[in-house]
Amino acid sequence: RAASPPSPLWALPEELLLLICSYLDAQALGRLAQVCRRLRFLSSRDVLWRRIARGCLNSGFTQLGTDFLMPWMELDGEYLYLSQAENIQAYHLCAEGTGLQRHPQAIFSGHQEDVCRFVLVNSHIVSGGGDGSIVLHKIHGSYSVKFSAHEQEVNCVDFQGGLIVSGSRDRTAKVWSLSAGRVGQCLHTVQTEDRVWSIAISPLLSSFVTGTACCGHTSPLRIWDLESGQLLTCLGTDFHRGAGVLDVFYETPSLLLSCGYDTYIRYWDIRTSTRKCVQEWEEPHDSALYCIRSDKNHMIASGSSYYGVVRLWDKRQTRCLQSFHLSSPTSSPVYCLRFSTTHLYAALASALHVLDFTAS
């Protein structure tokens, strides 16, 4: 019996097939995946499910009249910078840090989709967005630069010494130049073979660390040479599959904090060992940890994935020092937190909370 002629469907370019599939809902995509292997591969592409996922996740869209966001923020003197959907807004802090002015002093835009992460360094804002681009703004002026950086979301960015490092869902980390005449030029592309959730440049400007989703067989914490892009070392040996690292923070060139899905805060001293952290603290309610921050002394603050729980830790103790429940009964992760000697700011899905440590 003669073989059946190939379907005219497969003569179409992949871009057109994806466009056709983009009109399908979740149920139709699931049924399409059961037809054959080729359609299963096609229907599983992230670009098709991203729109559907946004209807279920807190990612800057309005549901039942409530704005849900995945915010990030930075503190800079008298101002707090907060990402809201595709914009970054600068709010003036009220006297003694008791709150924010109602209306933003400035708005920085440029992304076509939500801002995932941004950093504030030397009067510059560098942001990565869901549109795969990186945007550079000069705070005091109209100067801004935007360039296409990754094929998928830019989940994390850092900026030091005239260099940007970025990490993406497309399983790469990249190093970008901001020197005169080379702005937006990619210097290195690192194949991480896993989605990159967090990234940070060492204070010595010699290396950077990536925190990945831990879906493969390699450590989710790896340090790369900033000049060559080569792998320098892996941190840890006993991570469980799926124990992705959601936030990293350098205290010094050799001291590093990390946290993520496995519910632990880990403290690494690269001078002593890269195989095992020197100290660790477990989130007592078995919640993923979305963010951490340190005063670079004894105090650590962490944000949990359920009910807006912020915990304060003292490195000299094994248990949590104090905890605050900021989101009840509605649950929300603490997406980002920043603190000073007097106040702590925590960004949740639909609100920014301020804790005043000076109040009795």
mmCIF file of C-alpha atoms in Angstrom:
data_model
loop_
_atom_site.group_PDB
_atom_site.id
_atom_site.type_symbol
_atom_site.label_atom_id
_atom_site.label_comp_id
_atom_site.label_asym_id
_atom_site.label_seq_id
_atom_site.Cartn_x
_atom_site.Cartn_y
_atom_site.Cartn_z
ATOM 1 C CA ARG A 1 0.000 0.000 0.000
ATOM 2 C CA ALA A 2 1.384 3.427 -0.942
ATOM 3 C CA ALA A 3 2.241 5.800 1.897
ATOM 4 C CA SER A 4 -0.126 8.678 2.487
ATOM 5 C CA PRO A 5 1.120 12.001 1.114
ATOM 6 C CA PRO A 6 2.359 14.426 3.800
ATOM 7 C CA SER A 7 -0.169 16.878 5.113
ATOM 8 C CA PRO A 8 -0.039 20.354 3.498
ATOM 9 C CA LEU A 9 0.003 21.632 7.103
ATOM 10 C CA TRP A 10 3.684 20.810 7.435
ATOM 11 C CA ALA A 11 4.551 22.883 4.374
ATOM 12 C CA LEU A 12 3.743 26.005 6.396
ATOM 13 C CA PRO A 13 6.600 27.798 8.187
ATOM 14 C CA GLU A 14 6.785 27.326 11.939
ATOM 15 C CA GLU A 15 5.983 30.989 12.617
ATOM 16 C CA LEU A 16 2.645 30.626 10.811
ATOM 17 C CA LEU A 17 1.838 27.370 12.616
ATOM 18 C CA LEU A 18 2.471 29.074 15.959
ATOM 19 C CA LEU A 19 0.259 31.985 14.921
ATOM 20 C CA ILE A 20 -2.589 29.576 14.092
ATOM 21 C CA CYS A 21 -2.148 27.749 17.403
ATOM 22 C CA SER A 22 -2.149 31.033 19.324
ATOM 23 C CA TYR A 23 -5.922 31.264 18.760
ATOM 24 C CA LEU A 24 -6.498 28.037 20.722
ATOM 25 C CA ASP A 25 -7.389 27.887 24.405
ATOM 26 C CA ALA A 26 -5.752 25.571 26.944
ATOM 27 C CA GLN A 27 -8.199 22.725 26.350
ATOM 28 C CA ALA A 28 -7.765 22.846 22.573
ATOM 29 C CA LEU A 29 -3.968 22.920 22.887
ATOM 30 C CA GLY A 30 -4.124 19.866 25.135
ATOM 31 C CA ARG A 31 -6.217 17.988 22.584
ATOM 32 C CA LEU A 32 -3.911 19.061 19.766
ATOM 33 C CA ALA A 33 -0.942 17.600 21.664
ATOM 34 C CA GLN A 34 -2.593 14.162 21.566
ATOM 35 C CA VAL A 35 -2.735 14.003 17.759
ATOM 36 C CA CYS A 36 0.898 13.221 16.965
ATOM 37 C CA ARG A 37 4.446 13.841 18.142
ATOM 38 C CA ARG A 38 5.031 16.837 15.886
ATOM 39 C CA LEU A 39 1.888 18.579 17.081
ATOM 40 C CA ARG A 40 2.732 17.683 20.656
ATOM 41 C CA PHE A 41 6.097 19.415 20.281
ATOM 42 C CA LEU A 42 4.489 22.403 18.575
ATOM 43 C CA SER A 43 1.701 22.815 21.130
ATOM 44 C CA SER A 44 4.134 22.706 24.048
ATOM 45 C CA ARG A 45 6.048 25.828 23.009
ATOM 46 C CA ASP A 46 6.283 28.514 25.684
ATOM 47 C CA VAL A 47 5.103 31.253 23.348
ATOM 48 C CA LEU A 48 1.674 29.568 23.126
ATOM 49 C CA TRP A 49 1.226 29.045 26.853
ATOM 50 C CA ARG A 50 2.568 32.405 28.008
ATOM 51 C CA ARG A 51 -0.680 34.233 27.218
ATOM 52 C CA ILE A 52 -2.741 31.539 28.985
ATOM 53 C CA ALA A 53 -0.438 31.488 31.994
ATOM 54 C CA ARG A 54 -0.749 35.228 32.460
ATOM 55 C CA GLY A 55 -4.438 34.774 33.062
ATOM 56 C CA CYS A 56 -3.617 32.550 36.043
ATOM 57 C CA LEU A 57 -0.494 34.138 37.529
ATOM 58 C CA ASN A 58 0.162 37.453 39.246
ATOM 59 C CA SER A 59 1.879 39.107 36.336
ATOM 60 C CA GLY A 60 0.545 42.610 35.971
ATOM 61 C CA PHE A 61 -2.958 41.990 34.668
ATOM 62 C CA THR A 62 -6.312 42.856 36.140
ATOM 63 C CA GLN A 63 -8.547 40.101 37.502
ATOM 64 C CA LEU A 64 -11.942 40.795 39.113
ATOM 65 C CA GLY A 65 -11.111 44.451 39.496
ATOM 66 C CA THR A 66 -7.806 43.950 41.375
ATOM 67 C CA ASP A 67 -4.407 44.794 39.936
ATOM 68 C CA PHE A 68 -1.983 41.921 40.487
ATOM 69 C CA LEU A 69 1.686 42.631 39.930
ATOM 70 C CA MET A 70 5.054 40.923 40.252
ATOM 71 C CA PRO A 71 6.906 44.000 41.487
ATOM 72 C CA TRP A 72 10.560 44.724 42.118
ATOM 73 C CA MET A 73 12.001 47.741 43.897
ATOM 74 C CA GLU A 74 15.122 49.668 44.863
ATOM 75 C CA LEU A 75 15.797 52.283 47.535
ATOM 76 C CA ASP A 76 17.879 55.361 46.795
ATOM 77 C CA GLY A 77 18.064 58.022 49.473
ATOM 78 C CA GLU A 78 14.713 59.814 49.582
ATOM 79 C CA TYR A 79 13.167 57.781 46.760
ATOM 80 C CA LEU A 80 11.755 54.307 46.316
ATOM 81 C CA TYR A 81 11.654 52.890 42.781
ATOM 82 C CA LEU A 82 8.917 50.316 42.173
ATOM 83 C CA SER A 83 8.131 48.358 39.015
ATOM 84 C CA GLN A 84 4.449 48.132 38.154
ATOM 85 C CA ALA A 85 3.640 46.146 35.011
ATOM 86 C CA GLU A 86 5.780 47.588 32.166
ATOM 87 C CA ASN A 87 6.819 50.785 34.019
ATOM 88 C CA ILE A 88 9.172 51.741 36.845
ATOM 89 C CA GLN A 89 7.883 54.543 39.051
ATOM 90 C CA ALA A 90 9.864 56.730 41.443
ATOM 91 C CA TYR A 91 8.065 57.661 44.686
ATOM 92 C CA HIS A 92 9.299 60.246 47.145
ATOM 93 C CA LEU A 93 9.479 58.924 50.705
ATOM 94 C CA CYS A 94 7.492 60.936 53.209
ATOM 95 C CA ALA A 95 9.146 62.513 56.212
ATOM 96 C CA GLU A 96 10.899 59.976 58.452
ATOM 97 C CA GLY A 97 10.104 57.221 55.947
ATOM 98 C CA THR A 98 6.528 56.781 57.157
ATOM 99 C CA GLY A 99 5.191 56.124 53.661
ATOM 100 C CA LEU A 100 5.216 57.202 50.033
ATOM 101 C CA GLN A 101 3.737 60.158 48.272
ATOM 102 C CA ARG A 102 0.598 59.125 46.431
ATOM 103 C CA HIS A 103 1.771 60.133 42.953
ATOM 104 C CA PRO A 104 5.124 59.140 41.414
ATOM 105 C CA GLN A 105 7.731 61.830 40.827
ATOM 106 C CA ALA A 106 8.893 60.120 37.627
ATOM 107 C CA ILE A 107 7.932 57.193 35.406
ATOM 108 C CA PHE A 108 10.459 55.195 33.397
ATOM 109 C CA SER A 109 9.046 53.173 30.527
ATOM 110 C CA GLY A 110 10.268 51.351 27.453
ATOM 111 C CA HIS A 111 9.288 47.701 27.823
ATOM 112 C CA GLN A 112 6.389 46.231 25.875
ATOM 113 C CA GLU A 113 5.699 43.689 28.623
ATOM 114 C CA ASP A 114 6.170 43.527 32.394
ATOM 115 C CA VAL A 115 9.452 44.516 34.022
ATOM 116 C CA CYS A 116 10.887 41.356 35.602
ATOM 117 C CA ARG A 117 13.854 42.831 37.480
ATOM 118 C CA PHE A 118 15.773 46.073 37.584
ATOM 119 C CA VAL A 119 18.787 47.535 39.380
ATOM 120 C CA LEU A 120 19.673 51.090 40.319
ATOM 121 C CA VAL A 121 23.387 51.982 40.132
ATOM 122 C CA ASN A 122 25.099 55.363 39.835
ATOM 123 C CA SER A 123 21.916 57.247 38.843
ATOM 124 C CA HIS A 124 21.125 54.666 36.157
ATOM 125 C CA ILE A 125 18.265 52.165 36.014
ATOM 126 C CA VAL A 126 18.859 48.931 34.103
ATOM 127 C CA SER A 127 15.787 46.733 33.664
ATOM 128 C CA GLY A 128 14.974 43.418 32.050
ATOM 129 C CA GLY A 129 11.496 42.651 30.770
ATOM 130 C CA GLY A 130 9.157 39.963 29.597
ATOM 131 C CA ASP A 131 9.669 41.215 26.051
ATOM 132 C CA GLY A 132 13.272 39.928 26.097
ATOM 133 C CA SER A 133 14.771 43.411 26.064
ATOM 134 C CA ILE A 134 17.021 45.424 28.359
ATOM 135 C CA VAL A 135 16.365 49.125 28.941
ATOM 136 C CA LEU A 136 18.858 51.629 30.377
ATOM 137 C CA HIS A 137 17.592 54.922 31.832
ATOM 138 C CA LYS A 138 19.520 57.863 33.228
ATOM 139 C CA ILE A 139 17.482 59.018 36.217
ATOM 140 C CA HIS A 140 18.227 62.725 35.929
ATOM 141 C CA GLY A 141 17.741 63.253 32.228
ATOM 142 C CA SER A 142 15.950 61.983 29.153
ATOM 143 C CA TYR A 143 18.709 59.593 28.072
ATOM 144 C CA SER A 144 17.557 56.008 27.570
ATOM 145 C CA VAL A 145 18.684 53.004 25.531
ATOM 146 C CA LYS A 146 16.767 49.862 24.681
ATOM 147 C CA PHE A 147 18.136 46.759 22.982
ATOM 148 C CA SER A 148 16.930 43.244 22.286
ATOM 149 C CA ALA A 149 18.780 40.903 24.633
ATOM 150 C CA HIS A 150 17.197 37.447 24.840
ATOM 151 C CA GLU A 151 14.747 35.246 22.966
ATOM 152 C CA GLN A 152 12.546 34.953 26.063
ATOM 153 C CA GLU A 153 11.958 36.848 29.315
ATOM 154 C CA VAL A 154 14.912 38.587 30.943
ATOM 155 C CA ASN A 155 14.338 37.283 34.460
ATOM 156 C CA CYS A 156 17.246 39.076 36.128
ATOM 157 C CA VAL A 157 19.877 41.768 35.562
ATOM 158 C CA ASP A 158 22.817 43.349 37.360
ATOM 159 C CA PHE A 159 24.928 46.357 36.473
ATOM 160 C CA GLN A 160 28.429 47.216 37.711
ATOM 161 C CA GLY A 161 31.553 48.819 36.295
ATOM 162 C CA GLY A 162 30.085 49.637 32.887
ATOM 163 C CA LEU A 163 28.911 46.040 32.313
ATOM 164 C CA ILE A 164 25.448 44.496 32.423
ATOM 165 C CA VAL A 165 24.835 40.812 33.090
ATOM 166 C CA SER A 166 21.431 39.336 32.295
ATOM 167 C CA GLY A 167 19.789 35.955 32.773
ATOM 168 C CA SER A 168 16.816 34.589 30.890
ATOM 169 C CA ARG A 169 14.273 31.861 30.571
ATOM 170 C CA ASP A 170 15.993 31.006 27.275
ATOM 171 C CA ARG A 171 18.742 29.242 29.314
ATOM 172 C CA THR A 172 21.466 31.763 28.703
ATOM 173 C CA ALA A 173 23.262 34.456 30.655
ATOM 174 C CA LYS A 174 24.861 37.318 28.747
ATOM 175 C CA VAL A 175 27.422 40.039 29.403
ATOM 176 C CA TRP A 176 26.805 43.422 27.764
ATOM 177 C CA SER A 177 29.025 46.450 27.274
ATOM 178 C CA LEU A 178 28.003 50.008 28.075
ATOM 179 C CA SER A 179 31.271 51.643 27.055
ATOM 180 C CA ALA A 180 31.222 54.477 24.533
ATOM 181 C CA GLY A 181 30.565 53.200 21.041
ATOM 182 C CA ARG A 182 29.733 49.692 22.263
ATOM 183 C CA VAL A 183 26.479 50.244 24.143
ATOM 184 C CA GLY A 184 24.329 47.128 23.941
ATOM 185 C CA GLN A 185 27.076 44.978 22.417
ATOM 186 C CA CYS A 186 27.031 41.386 23.715
ATOM 187 C CA LEU A 187 30.500 40.421 24.949
ATOM 188 C CA HIS A 188 29.730 36.852 26.060
ATOM 189 C CA THR A 189 26.852 34.396 25.903
ATOM 190 C CA VAL A 190 26.924 31.715 28.588
ATOM 191 C CA GLN A 191 24.945 28.538 27.911
ATOM 192 C CA THR A 192 23.561 27.707 31.350
ATOM 193 C CA GLU A 193 21.411 24.811 30.042
ATOM 194 C CA ASP A 194 18.755 25.865 32.523
ATOM 195 C CA ARG A 195 16.446 28.812 33.104
ATOM 196 C CA VAL A 196 18.208 31.637 34.937
ATOM 197 C CA TRP A 197 16.208 33.110 37.819
ATOM 198 C CA SER A 198 18.821 35.275 39.570
ATOM 199 C CA ILE A 199 22.175 36.894 38.821
ATOM 200 C CA ALA A 200 24.732 39.118 40.572
ATOM 201 C CA ILE A 201 28.124 40.616 39.776
ATOM 202 C CA SER A 202 30.897 40.178 42.342
ATOM 203 C CA PRO A 203 31.999 43.416 44.061
ATOM 204 C CA LEU A 204 35.480 42.813 42.605
ATOM 205 C CA LEU A 205 33.973 43.025 39.077
ATOM 206 C CA SER A 206 35.859 39.844 38.151
ATOM 207 C CA SER A 207 33.025 37.303 38.099
ATOM 208 C CA PHE A 208 29.271 36.860 38.361
ATOM 209 C CA VAL A 209 26.998 34.224 39.858
ATOM 210 C CA THR A 210 23.882 32.710 38.298
ATOM 211 C CA GLY A 211 21.017 31.031 40.121
ATOM 212 C CA THR A 212 19.106 28.629 37.888
ATOM 213 C CA ALA A 213 15.977 26.469 38.061
ATOM 214 C CA CYS A 214 17.880 23.273 38.955
ATOM 215 C CA CYS A 215 16.066 21.147 36.384
ATOM 216 C CA GLY A 216 19.250 19.435 35.176
ATOM 217 C CA HIS A 217 22.138 17.611 36.774
ATOM 218 C CA THR A 218 24.336 20.606 37.558
ATOM 219 C CA SER A 219 24.394 22.908 40.557
ATOM 220 C CA PRO A 220 21.921 25.796 40.309
ATOM 221 C CA LEU A 221 24.604 28.124 41.708
ATOM 222 C CA ARG A 222 27.554 28.714 39.386
ATOM 223 C CA ILE A 223 30.224 31.405 39.202
ATOM 224 C CA TRP A 224 31.485 32.616 35.815
ATOM 225 C CA ASP A 225 34.459 34.718 34.789
ATOM 226 C CA LEU A 226 33.224 38.152 33.765
ATOM 227 C CA GLU A 227 35.997 38.771 31.228
ATOM 228 C CA SER A 228 35.935 35.418 29.403
ATOM 229 C CA GLY A 229 32.503 33.998 30.236
ATOM 230 C CA GLN A 230 34.092 30.708 31.334
ATOM 231 C CA LEU A 231 32.788 28.647 34.257
ATOM 232 C CA LEU A 232 34.913 29.135 37.376
ATOM 233 C CA THR A 233 33.184 26.987 39.978
ATOM 234 C CA CYS A 234 29.921 25.398 41.113
ATOM 235 C CA LEU A 235 28.571 25.935 44.612
ATOM 236 C CA GLY A 236 27.140 22.972 46.510
ATOM 237 C CA THR A 237 26.704 19.308 45.654
ATOM 238 C CA ASP A 238 23.429 18.211 47.276
ATOM 239 C CA PHE A 239 20.700 20.302 45.653
ATOM 240 C CA HIS A 240 17.461 18.443 44.921
ATOM 241 C CA ARG A 241 15.898 18.605 41.472
ATOM 242 C CA GLY A 242 13.689 21.661 41.231
ATOM 243 C CA ALA A 243 15.504 23.510 44.048
ATOM 244 C CA GLY A 244 15.873 26.622 41.924
ATOM 245 C CA VAL A 245 17.677 29.700 43.265
ATOM 246 C CA LEU A 246 15.394 32.750 43.140
ATOM 247 C CA ASP A 247 17.676 35.376 44.688
ATOM 248 C CA VAL A 248 21.386 35.886 45.332
ATOM 249 C CA PHE A 249 23.162 38.652 47.216
ATOM 250 C CA TYR A 250 26.869 39.411 47.560
ATOM 251 C CA GLU A 251 27.887 40.766 50.963
ATOM 252 C CA THR A 252 31.581 40.821 50.075
ATOM 253 C CA PRO A 253 33.586 39.386 47.152
ATOM 254 C CA SER A 254 33.824 36.079 49.037
ATOM 255 C CA LEU A 255 30.553 35.996 51.033
ATOM 256 C CA LEU A 256 27.316 35.200 49.210
ATOM 257 C CA LEU A 257 23.699 34.597 50.269
ATOM 258 C CA SER A 258 21.207 32.519 48.267
ATOM 259 C CA CYS A 259 17.613 31.365 48.636
ATOM 260 C CA GLY A 260 14.956 29.641 46.571
ATOM 261 C CA TYR A 261 12.464 26.840 46.179
ATOM 262 C CA ASP A 262 14.087 24.440 48.651
ATOM 263 C CA THR A 263 13.095 26.758 51.569
ATOM 264 C CA TYR A 264 16.688 27.394 52.739
ATOM 265 C CA ILE A 265 18.788 30.521 53.107
ATOM 266 C CA ARG A 266 22.403 29.539 52.468
ATOM 267 C CA TYR A 267 25.528 31.472 53.378
ATOM 268 C CA TRP A 268 28.567 30.746 51.228
ATOM 269 C CA ASP A 269 32.198 31.587 51.939
ATOM 270 C CA ILE A 270 34.057 30.967 48.685
ATOM 271 C CA ARG A 271 37.408 31.215 50.486
ATOM 272 C CA THR A 272 36.768 28.114 52.587
ATOM 273 C CA SER A 273 34.660 25.766 50.451
ATOM 274 C CA THR A 274 32.561 25.704 47.319
ATOM 275 C CA ARG A 275 31.114 22.265 48.076
ATOM 276 C CA LYS A 276 29.185 23.197 51.203
ATOM 277 C CA CYS A 277 27.785 26.423 52.594
ATOM 278 C CA VAL A 278 29.144 27.632 55.922
ATOM 279 C CA GLN A 279 25.695 28.273 57.396
ATOM 280 C CA GLU A 280 22.057 27.685 56.513
ATOM 281 C CA TRP A 281 18.632 28.586 57.872
ATOM 282 C CA GLU A 282 15.403 26.740 57.035
ATOM 283 C CA GLU A 283 12.080 28.523 56.525
ATOM 284 C CA PRO A 284 9.991 26.988 59.363
ATOM 285 C CA HIS A 285 6.728 26.729 57.372
ATOM 286 C CA ASP A 286 8.283 24.953 54.395
ATOM 287 C CA SER A 287 7.668 27.854 52.004
ATOM 288 C CA ALA A 288 9.807 28.786 49.040
ATOM 289 C CA LEU A 289 11.877 31.915 49.630
ATOM 290 C CA TYR A 290 11.482 34.517 46.891
ATOM 291 C CA CYS A 291 13.939 37.157 48.080
ATOM 292 C CA ILE A 292 16.641 37.937 50.625
ATOM 293 C CA ARG A 293 18.518 41.009 51.758
ATOM 294 C CA SER A 294 21.297 41.596 54.261
ATOM 295 C CA ASP A 295 22.653 44.593 56.156
ATOM 296 C CA LYS A 296 26.111 43.066 55.520
ATOM 297 C CA ASN A 297 26.463 42.594 59.249
ATOM 298 C CA HIS A 298 24.317 40.256 61.373
ATOM 299 C CA MET A 299 20.814 40.835 60.006
ATOM 300 C CA ILE A 300 19.085 39.003 57.113
ATOM 301 C CA ALA A 301 15.528 39.590 55.868
ATOM 302 C CA SER A 302 13.685 37.008 53.740
ATOM 303 C CA GLY A 303 10.370 36.979 51.881
ATOM 304 C CA SER A 304 8.254 33.805 51.621
ATOM 305 C CA SER A 305 5.958 32.526 48.902
ATOM 306 C CA TYR A 306 2.781 32.307 51.033
ATOM 307 C CA TYR A 307 0.785 34.949 52.920
ATOM 308 C CA GLY A 308 3.393 37.661 52.571
ATOM 309 C CA VAL A 309 5.603 36.370 55.368
ATOM 310 C CA VAL A 310 8.725 38.436 56.064
ATOM 311 C CA ARG A 311 11.249 36.961 58.459
ATOM 312 C CA LEU A 312 14.209 38.560 60.180
ATOM 313 C CA TRP A 313 17.225 36.383 60.955
ATOM 314 C CA ASP A 314 20.315 36.932 63.076
ATOM 315 C CA LYS A 315 23.339 35.099 61.692
ATOM 316 C CA ARG A 316 24.416 34.309 65.246
ATOM 317 C CA GLN A 317 21.225 32.322 65.866
ATOM 318 C CA THR A 318 19.768 29.216 64.221
ATOM 319 C CA ARG A 319 16.091 30.182 64.449
ATOM 320 C CA CYS A 320 14.072 33.041 63.026
ATOM 321 C CA LEU A 321 14.376 36.200 65.108
ATOM 322 C CA GLN A 322 10.982 37.706 64.176
ATOM 323 C CA SER A 323 8.284 37.237 61.551
ATOM 324 C CA PHE A 324 5.567 39.453 60.050
ATOM 325 C CA HIS A 325 2.460 38.262 58.162
ATOM 326 C CA LEU A 326 1.626 40.981 55.663
ATOM 327 C CA SER A 327 -0.978 39.237 53.483
ATOM 328 C CA SER A 328 -3.924 37.567 55.154
ATOM 329 C CA PRO A 329 -6.354 35.997 54.364
ATOM 330 C CA THR A 330 -5.380 36.510 50.692
ATOM 331 C CA SER A 331 -2.066 34.834 49.976
ATOM 332 C CA SER A 332 0.747 36.543 48.087
ATOM 333 C CA PRO A 333 4.490 36.013 47.847
ATOM 334 C CA VAL A 334 6.905 38.691 48.968
ATOM 335 C CA TYR A 335 8.463 39.400 45.580
ATOM 336 C CA CYS A 336 11.026 41.897 46.799
ATOM 337 C CA LEU A 337 12.130 43.547 50.022
ATOM 338 C CA ARG A 338 14.514 46.316 51.004
ATOM 339 C CA PHE A 339 15.326 47.668 54.444
ATOM 340 C CA SER A 340 17.224 50.398 56.225
ATOM 341 C CA THR A 341 18.090 50.879 59.882
ATOM 342 C CA THR A 342 14.586 52.214 60.534
ATOM 343 C CA HIS A 343 12.189 50.763 57.939
ATOM 344 C CA LEU A 344 11.526 47.651 55.883
ATOM 345 C CA TYR A 345 9.682 47.766 52.545
ATOM 346 C CA ALA A 346 8.046 44.626 51.167
ATOM 347 C CA ALA A 347 6.423 44.390 47.718
ATOM 348 C CA LEU A 348 3.514 41.941 47.433
ATOM 349 C CA ALA A 349 1.191 41.195 44.518
ATOM 350 C CA SER A 350 -1.171 44.092 45.087
ATOM 351 C CA ALA A 351 0.370 46.246 47.806
ATOM 352 C CA LEU A 352 3.571 47.734 49.155
ATOM 353 C CA HIS A 353 3.979 47.295 52.916
ATOM 354 C CA VAL A 354 6.162 49.455 55.165
ATOM 355 C CA LEU A 355 7.367 48.243 58.570
ATOM 356 C CA ASP A 356 8.546 50.966 60.944
ATOM 357 C CA PHE A 357 11.160 49.619 63.355
ATOM 358 C CA THR A 358 11.193 52.859 65.338
ATOM 359 C CA ALA A 359 7.558 52.527 66.445
ATOM 360 C CA SER A 360 6.917 50.888 69.772
#
